[in-house]
Amino acid sequence: MKVEPLSIDIVGLVGACSYALDCIEAELVNVKNKHGKRVAYISVRMAEYWSIKSDALQDLAMCALLHDNALTQYISEELQNHSDVYIKNNLSEEKKHLHCIYGEKNISKLPFKTDVSNAILYHHEHADGTGPFQKTWREIPLFARIIHLADMIDIIGNSKDFNGQRWNFICQYLSKNKDRLFDSECVNAFRHAFTKESFMCLSDDSFETNLWGIIPRKKQVFDWETCKNVADFFANIIDYKSSFTSRHSVGVAEKASLLANYMGFNTINIQKNVFSWCFA
């Protein structure tokens, strides 16, 4: 059976993945719903300051949506040695570098259009070099610096609500930590992108509609190897949900391929058809 090239809305898939990550994180570390999408929205709004557009803007959004893609992997491995209560209370600066390393490796499977090297790896770095890898802001890629600030804004905003009082607190927080936690450029970019009124809109679902309106989205045709890499990325995230599902999806796929080969079927064609159905 002939298999046509696959057309995939990669941004849509990543958005769905970010929702799955949020659900898992909400269960394990009490992260509020739609965290990834809010970080992405804050990031792409800040990107206007540097006139980041087109492919680069799409790649920034994807990195922001998936900035914590390996947190479940880190938690899963830690659960082998500690309770979930211990992990919630001890997700310290010293351990943050692990999920950054894992996350950077994971996204290497995805089809980015521009260079996003170290965007995930350094997204917890501080401007003054006191972060997990002790890199100063001049050593950190712009995408990582943007995501770092956007991540902190969402965490602070969600500690209570995105209201006027919280806006005043964030403005004071950014001023106090400029050139310490955040570089001046990123602080200026946030203030350029948001007012009190637009910040308060983060408390409802309107920001998500705006997010999809800003990010360039269109289906792209990918070769078989790229589709397999994308599927592997999603499968690994699912499989780190618990010890029961560990490597379940990937393992089933591998066994199915072996069985098909034993029965005389063309394994590659079967796999391509499966991916075609999944991404239709």
mmCIF file of C-alpha atoms in Angstrom:
data_model
loop_
_atom_site.group_PDB
_atom_site.id
_atom_site.type_symbol
_atom_site.label_atom_id
_atom_site.label_comp_id
_atom_site.label_asym_id
_atom_site.label_seq_id
_atom_site.Cartn_x
_atom_site.Cartn_y
_atom_site.Cartn_z
ATOM 1 C CA MET A 1 0.000 0.000 0.000
ATOM 2 C CA LYS A 2 1.404 3.371 -1.015
ATOM 3 C CA VAL A 3 1.949 5.791 1.848
ATOM 4 C CA GLU A 4 1.606 9.481 1.083
ATOM 5 C CA PRO A 5 3.845 12.066 2.799
ATOM 6 C CA LEU A 6 2.385 13.237 6.100
ATOM 7 C CA SER A 7 1.113 16.775 6.560
ATOM 8 C CA ILE A 8 1.327 17.712 10.244
ATOM 9 C CA ASP A 9 0.358 20.815 12.174
ATOM 10 C CA ILE A 10 3.388 20.554 14.424
ATOM 11 C CA VAL A 11 2.415 23.597 16.505
ATOM 12 C CA GLY A 12 -1.024 22.108 17.165
ATOM 13 C CA LEU A 13 0.536 18.833 18.261
ATOM 14 C CA VAL A 14 2.938 20.634 20.571
ATOM 15 C CA GLY A 15 0.026 22.624 22.017
ATOM 16 C CA ALA A 16 -1.828 19.392 22.786
ATOM 17 C CA CYS A 17 1.324 17.988 24.349
ATOM 18 C CA SER A 18 1.690 21.065 26.566
ATOM 19 C CA TYR A 19 -1.835 20.470 27.877
ATOM 20 C CA ALA A 20 -0.931 16.865 28.725
ATOM 21 C CA LEU A 21 2.200 18.066 30.514
ATOM 22 C CA ASP A 22 0.170 20.603 32.490
ATOM 23 C CA CYS A 23 -2.236 17.891 33.633
ATOM 24 C CA ILE A 24 0.616 15.708 34.838
ATOM 25 C CA GLU A 25 2.430 18.587 36.544
ATOM 26 C CA ALA A 26 -0.797 19.722 38.216
ATOM 27 C CA GLU A 27 -1.084 16.275 39.744
ATOM 28 C CA LEU A 28 2.536 15.977 40.831
ATOM 29 C CA VAL A 29 3.784 19.484 41.647
ATOM 30 C CA ASN A 30 0.615 21.582 41.815
ATOM 31 C CA VAL A 31 1.206 23.589 38.621
ATOM 32 C CA LYS A 32 -1.876 25.474 37.464
ATOM 33 C CA ASN A 33 -3.682 24.517 34.253
ATOM 34 C CA LYS A 34 -2.464 25.941 30.904
ATOM 35 C CA HIS A 35 0.900 26.940 32.344
ATOM 36 C CA GLY A 36 2.734 26.043 29.128
ATOM 37 C CA LYS A 37 0.332 28.005 26.931
ATOM 38 C CA ARG A 38 0.532 31.083 29.154
ATOM 39 C CA VAL A 39 4.326 30.942 29.102
ATOM 40 C CA ALA A 40 4.148 30.657 25.308
ATOM 41 C CA TYR A 41 1.759 33.604 25.054
ATOM 42 C CA ILE A 42 3.886 35.833 27.297
ATOM 43 C CA SER A 43 6.962 34.775 25.302
ATOM 44 C CA VAL A 44 5.554 35.541 21.849
ATOM 45 C CA ARG A 45 4.212 38.879 23.081
ATOM 46 C CA MET A 46 7.662 39.746 24.417
ATOM 47 C CA ALA A 47 9.143 38.683 21.064
ATOM 48 C CA GLU A 48 7.547 41.738 19.452
ATOM 49 C CA TYR A 49 10.219 43.837 21.196
ATOM 50 C CA TRP A 50 12.918 42.223 19.018
ATOM 51 C CA SER A 51 10.682 41.909 15.918
ATOM 52 C CA ILE A 52 10.926 38.112 16.066
ATOM 53 C CA LYS A 53 8.614 36.767 13.362
ATOM 54 C CA SER A 54 7.790 33.848 11.084
ATOM 55 C CA ASP A 55 9.807 30.643 11.617
ATOM 56 C CA ALA A 56 11.702 32.015 14.609
ATOM 57 C CA LEU A 57 8.455 33.024 16.340
ATOM 58 C CA GLN A 58 6.988 29.571 15.758
ATOM 59 C CA ASP A 59 10.104 27.933 17.192
ATOM 60 C CA LEU A 60 10.058 30.213 20.237
ATOM 61 C CA ALA A 61 6.415 29.288 20.856
ATOM 62 C CA MET A 62 7.192 25.568 20.580
ATOM 63 C CA CYS A 63 10.089 25.854 23.019
ATOM 64 C CA ALA A 64 7.936 27.814 25.459
ATOM 65 C CA LEU A 65 5.087 25.297 25.221
ATOM 66 C CA LEU A 66 7.538 22.492 25.964
ATOM 67 C CA HIS A 67 9.915 24.243 28.363
ATOM 68 C CA ASP A 68 9.157 21.692 31.100
ATOM 69 C CA ASN A 69 8.827 18.682 28.805
ATOM 70 C CA ALA A 70 11.222 16.612 30.921
ATOM 71 C CA LEU A 71 9.857 17.494 34.344
ATOM 72 C CA THR A 72 7.764 14.321 34.395
ATOM 73 C CA GLN A 73 10.831 12.317 33.395
ATOM 74 C CA TYR A 74 12.806 13.827 36.271
ATOM 75 C CA ILE A 75 9.951 13.232 38.733
ATOM 76 C CA SER A 76 9.482 9.664 37.515
ATOM 77 C CA GLU A 77 13.133 8.868 38.168
ATOM 78 C CA GLU A 78 13.084 10.622 41.547
ATOM 79 C CA LEU A 79 9.970 8.657 42.584
ATOM 80 C CA GLN A 80 12.061 5.515 42.458
ATOM 81 C CA ASN A 81 13.993 6.841 45.465
ATOM 82 C CA HIS A 82 11.637 9.339 47.155
ATOM 83 C CA SER A 83 7.959 9.962 47.825
ATOM 84 C CA ASP A 84 5.969 12.500 45.800
ATOM 85 C CA VAL A 85 5.677 14.660 48.943
ATOM 86 C CA TYR A 86 9.473 14.788 49.224
ATOM 87 C CA ILE A 87 9.789 15.791 45.568
ATOM 88 C CA LYS A 88 7.199 18.570 45.865
ATOM 89 C CA ASN A 89 9.118 20.018 48.801
ATOM 90 C CA ASN A 90 12.586 19.568 47.338
ATOM 91 C CA LEU A 91 12.449 20.655 43.696
ATOM 92 C CA SER A 92 15.462 22.832 44.431
ATOM 93 C CA GLU A 93 17.771 24.958 42.292
ATOM 94 C CA GLU A 94 20.432 22.250 42.544
ATOM 95 C CA LYS A 95 18.116 19.720 40.878
ATOM 96 C CA LYS A 96 16.575 21.984 38.251
ATOM 97 C CA HIS A 97 19.485 21.431 35.907
ATOM 98 C CA LEU A 98 18.514 17.763 35.496
ATOM 99 C CA HIS A 99 15.145 18.384 33.849
ATOM 100 C CA CYS A 100 16.786 21.112 31.743
ATOM 101 C CA ILE A 101 19.361 18.622 30.455
ATOM 102 C CA TYR A 102 16.705 15.990 29.773
ATOM 103 C CA GLY A 103 14.410 18.525 28.117
ATOM 104 C CA GLU A 104 17.130 19.866 25.824
ATOM 105 C CA LYS A 105 17.904 16.341 24.675
ATOM 106 C CA ASN A 106 14.228 15.511 24.128
ATOM 107 C CA ILE A 107 13.428 18.449 21.855
ATOM 108 C CA SER A 108 16.313 17.535 19.561
ATOM 109 C CA LYS A 109 13.838 15.069 18.043
ATOM 110 C CA LEU A 110 11.488 17.838 16.910
ATOM 111 C CA PRO A 111 11.610 19.595 13.514
ATOM 112 C CA PHE A 112 12.531 23.184 14.374
ATOM 113 C CA LYS A 113 13.151 25.601 11.528
ATOM 114 C CA THR A 114 15.772 27.722 13.288
ATOM 115 C CA ASP A 115 18.561 27.144 15.778
ATOM 116 C CA VAL A 116 17.022 26.643 19.247
ATOM 117 C CA SER A 117 20.153 25.271 20.877
ATOM 118 C CA ASN A 118 20.198 25.707 24.667
ATOM 119 C CA ALA A 119 16.761 27.368 24.763
ATOM 120 C CA ILE A 120 15.506 24.639 27.101
ATOM 121 C CA LEU A 121 18.852 23.874 28.703
ATOM 122 C CA TYR A 122 19.301 27.403 30.077
ATOM 123 C CA HIS A 123 15.698 28.443 30.735
ATOM 124 C CA HIS A 124 16.293 28.541 34.511
ATOM 125 C CA GLU A 125 19.484 30.610 34.338
ATOM 126 C CA HIS A 126 19.708 33.967 36.118
ATOM 127 C CA ALA A 127 21.095 37.084 34.488
ATOM 128 C CA ASP A 128 23.856 37.425 37.102
ATOM 129 C CA GLY A 129 25.117 33.860 36.698
ATOM 130 C CA THR A 130 23.625 32.393 39.884
ATOM 131 C CA GLY A 131 21.401 29.852 38.084
ATOM 132 C CA PRO A 132 21.870 26.059 37.850
ATOM 133 C CA PHE A 133 24.612 26.277 35.188
ATOM 134 C CA GLN A 134 26.060 29.601 36.408
ATOM 135 C CA LYS A 135 25.731 31.284 33.007
ATOM 136 C CA THR A 136 25.374 35.054 32.840
ATOM 137 C CA TRP A 137 22.786 36.600 30.541
ATOM 138 C CA ARG A 138 25.360 37.274 27.812
ATOM 139 C CA GLU A 139 26.024 33.512 27.639
ATOM 140 C CA ILE A 140 22.334 32.596 27.458
ATOM 141 C CA PRO A 141 20.367 32.440 24.171
ATOM 142 C CA LEU A 142 17.599 35.019 23.829
ATOM 143 C CA PHE A 143 14.876 32.351 23.697
ATOM 144 C CA ALA A 144 16.009 30.920 27.036
ATOM 145 C CA ARG A 145 16.031 34.391 28.611
ATOM 146 C CA ILE A 146 12.522 35.124 27.329
ATOM 147 C CA ILE A 147 11.113 31.797 28.520
ATOM 148 C CA HIS A 148 12.767 32.211 31.932
ATOM 149 C CA LEU A 149 11.046 35.531 32.567
ATOM 150 C CA ALA A 150 7.705 34.346 31.124
ATOM 151 C CA ASP A 151 7.837 31.220 33.291
ATOM 152 C CA MET A 152 8.409 33.246 36.456
ATOM 153 C CA ILE A 153 5.661 35.736 35.566
ATOM 154 C CA ASP A 154 3.125 32.940 35.197
ATOM 155 C CA ILE A 155 4.186 31.263 38.432
ATOM 156 C CA ILE A 156 3.900 34.542 40.348
ATOM 157 C CA GLY A 157 0.639 35.511 38.668
ATOM 158 C CA ASN A 158 -0.922 32.161 39.404
ATOM 159 C CA SER A 159 0.073 32.188 43.064
ATOM 160 C CA LYS A 160 -3.110 34.223 43.548
ATOM 161 C CA ASP A 161 -4.678 35.688 40.435
ATOM 162 C CA PHE A 162 -3.866 37.889 37.460
ATOM 163 C CA ASN A 163 -5.393 40.998 38.984
ATOM 164 C CA GLY A 164 -4.358 44.626 39.400
ATOM 165 C CA GLN A 165 -2.712 44.027 42.750
ATOM 166 C CA ARG A 166 -0.677 41.148 41.338
ATOM 167 C CA TRP A 167 0.356 43.354 38.387
ATOM 168 C CA ASN A 168 1.764 45.953 40.776
ATOM 169 C CA PHE A 169 3.646 43.246 42.651
ATOM 170 C CA ILE A 170 5.153 41.857 39.416
ATOM 171 C CA CYS A 171 6.291 45.306 38.282
ATOM 172 C CA GLN A 172 8.041 45.783 41.614
ATOM 173 C CA TYR A 173 9.495 42.261 41.437
ATOM 174 C CA LEU A 174 10.937 42.854 37.968
ATOM 175 C CA SER A 175 12.438 46.193 39.000
ATOM 176 C CA LYS A 176 14.004 44.662 42.088
ATOM 177 C CA ASN A 177 15.455 41.698 40.188
ATOM 178 C CA LYS A 178 16.522 43.429 36.972
ATOM 179 C CA ASP A 179 20.119 42.477 36.137
ATOM 180 C CA ARG A 180 19.969 39.861 38.895
ATOM 181 C CA LEU A 181 17.366 37.278 37.858
ATOM 182 C CA PHE A 182 16.411 38.886 34.539
ATOM 183 C CA ASP A 183 18.384 40.962 32.078
ATOM 184 C CA SER A 184 17.268 44.517 31.347
ATOM 185 C CA GLU A 185 16.294 43.732 27.754
ATOM 186 C CA CYS A 186 13.789 41.082 28.794
ATOM 187 C CA VAL A 187 12.320 43.265 31.530
ATOM 188 C CA ASN A 188 11.874 46.064 28.995
ATOM 189 C CA ALA A 189 10.332 43.622 26.512
ATOM 190 C CA PHE A 190 7.734 42.493 29.054
ATOM 191 C CA ARG A 191 6.829 46.044 29.981
ATOM 192 C CA HIS A 192 6.604 46.931 26.293
ATOM 193 C CA ALA A 193 4.258 43.984 25.626
ATOM 194 C CA PHE A 194 1.930 44.159 28.633
ATOM 195 C CA THR A 195 -0.204 46.705 30.428
ATOM 196 C CA LYS A 196 -2.200 46.096 33.583
ATOM 197 C CA GLU A 197 -5.299 45.406 31.481
ATOM 198 C CA SER A 198 -3.644 42.933 29.079
ATOM 199 C CA PHE A 199 -1.945 41.199 32.000
ATOM 200 C CA MET A 200 -5.283 40.682 33.732
ATOM 201 C CA CYS A 201 -6.610 38.948 30.594
ATOM 202 C CA LEU A 202 -4.296 36.037 31.430
ATOM 203 C CA SER A 203 -6.834 34.986 34.060
ATOM 204 C CA ASP A 204 -9.389 33.905 31.422
ATOM 205 C CA ASP A 205 -9.213 31.847 28.227
ATOM 206 C CA SER A 206 -8.990 34.778 25.824
ATOM 207 C CA PHE A 207 -5.193 34.654 25.869
ATOM 208 C CA GLU A 208 -5.233 31.205 24.255
ATOM 209 C CA THR A 209 -7.259 32.474 21.285
ATOM 210 C CA ASN A 210 -4.788 35.338 20.950
ATOM 211 C CA LEU A 211 -1.861 32.906 21.172
ATOM 212 C CA TRP A 212 -3.046 30.850 18.193
ATOM 213 C CA GLY A 213 -3.682 34.075 16.308
ATOM 214 C CA ILE A 214 -0.086 35.223 16.764
ATOM 215 C CA ILE A 215 1.839 32.018 16.060
ATOM 216 C CA PRO A 216 2.313 31.140 12.382
ATOM 217 C CA ARG A 217 0.513 27.817 11.903
ATOM 218 C CA LYS A 218 0.293 25.707 8.797
ATOM 219 C CA LYS A 219 0.600 22.039 8.019
ATOM 220 C CA GLN A 220 4.035 20.922 6.944
ATOM 221 C CA VAL A 221 5.061 17.815 5.029
ATOM 222 C CA PHE A 222 7.579 15.686 6.913
ATOM 223 C CA ASP A 223 9.521 12.607 5.902
ATOM 224 C CA TRP A 224 9.098 9.270 7.644
ATOM 225 C CA GLU A 225 12.111 9.665 9.931
ATOM 226 C CA THR A 226 10.921 13.054 11.217
ATOM 227 C CA CYS A 227 7.430 11.685 11.900
ATOM 228 C CA LYS A 228 8.934 8.809 13.841
ATOM 229 C CA ASN A 229 11.033 11.214 15.914
ATOM 230 C CA VAL A 230 7.944 13.303 16.721
ATOM 231 C CA ALA A 231 6.019 10.183 17.745
ATOM 232 C CA ASP A 232 8.930 9.018 19.910
ATOM 233 C CA PHE A 233 8.978 12.392 21.655
ATOM 234 C CA PHE A 234 5.291 12.155 22.579
ATOM 235 C CA ALA A 235 5.507 8.477 23.520
ATOM 236 C CA ASN A 236 8.371 9.102 25.931
ATOM 237 C CA ILE A 237 6.430 11.835 27.718
ATOM 238 C CA ILE A 238 3.402 9.548 28.071
ATOM 239 C CA ASP A 239 5.526 6.663 29.286
ATOM 240 C CA TYR A 240 7.094 8.712 32.075
ATOM 241 C CA LYS A 241 3.640 9.312 33.589
ATOM 242 C CA SER A 242 4.044 6.380 35.968
ATOM 243 C CA SER A 243 6.054 3.238 36.614
ATOM 244 C CA PHE A 244 3.175 1.211 35.145
ATOM 245 C CA THR A 245 3.303 2.932 31.769
ATOM 246 C CA SER A 246 7.083 3.230 31.666
ATOM 247 C CA ARG A 247 8.166 2.516 28.083
ATOM 248 C CA HIS A 248 4.739 0.972 27.480
ATOM 249 C CA SER A 249 3.934 2.871 24.264
ATOM 250 C CA VAL A 250 7.416 2.510 22.814
ATOM 251 C CA GLY A 251 7.600 -1.129 23.895
ATOM 252 C CA VAL A 252 4.268 -2.008 22.272
ATOM 253 C CA ALA A 253 5.362 -0.357 19.023
ATOM 254 C CA GLU A 254 8.646 -2.271 19.006
ATOM 255 C CA LYS A 255 6.936 -5.619 19.673
ATOM 256 C CA ALA A 256 4.320 -4.932 17.005
ATOM 257 C CA SER A 257 7.063 -4.297 14.478
ATOM 258 C CA LEU A 258 8.827 -7.546 15.379
ATOM 259 C CA LEU A 259 5.592 -9.505 15.097
ATOM 260 C CA ALA A 260 4.738 -7.939 11.734
ATOM 261 C CA ASN A 261 8.189 -8.776 10.438
ATOM 262 C CA TYR A 262 7.848 -12.381 11.643
ATOM 263 C CA MET A 263 4.516 -12.694 9.827
ATOM 264 C CA GLY A 264 6.064 -11.523 6.580
ATOM 265 C CA PHE A 265 4.692 -7.983 6.441
ATOM 266 C CA ASN A 266 6.737 -4.986 5.380
ATOM 267 C CA THR A 267 7.392 -3.424 8.774
ATOM 268 C CA ILE A 268 8.291 0.023 7.475
ATOM 269 C CA ASN A 269 5.097 0.310 5.434
ATOM 270 C CA ILE A 270 2.997 -0.795 8.409
ATOM 271 C CA GLN A 271 4.649 1.770 10.651
ATOM 272 C CA LYS A 272 4.149 4.515 8.071
ATOM 273 C CA ASN A 273 0.469 3.655 7.766
ATOM 274 C CA VAL A 274 0.048 3.720 11.551
ATOM 275 C CA PHE A 275 1.639 7.150 11.745
ATOM 276 C CA SER A 276 -0.542 8.318 8.856
ATOM 277 C CA TRP A 277 -3.677 7.311 10.770
ATOM 278 C CA CYS A 278 -2.408 8.897 14.008
ATOM 279 C CA PHE A 279 -1.557 12.229 12.408
ATOM 280 C CA ALA A 280 -4.523 12.422 10.027
#
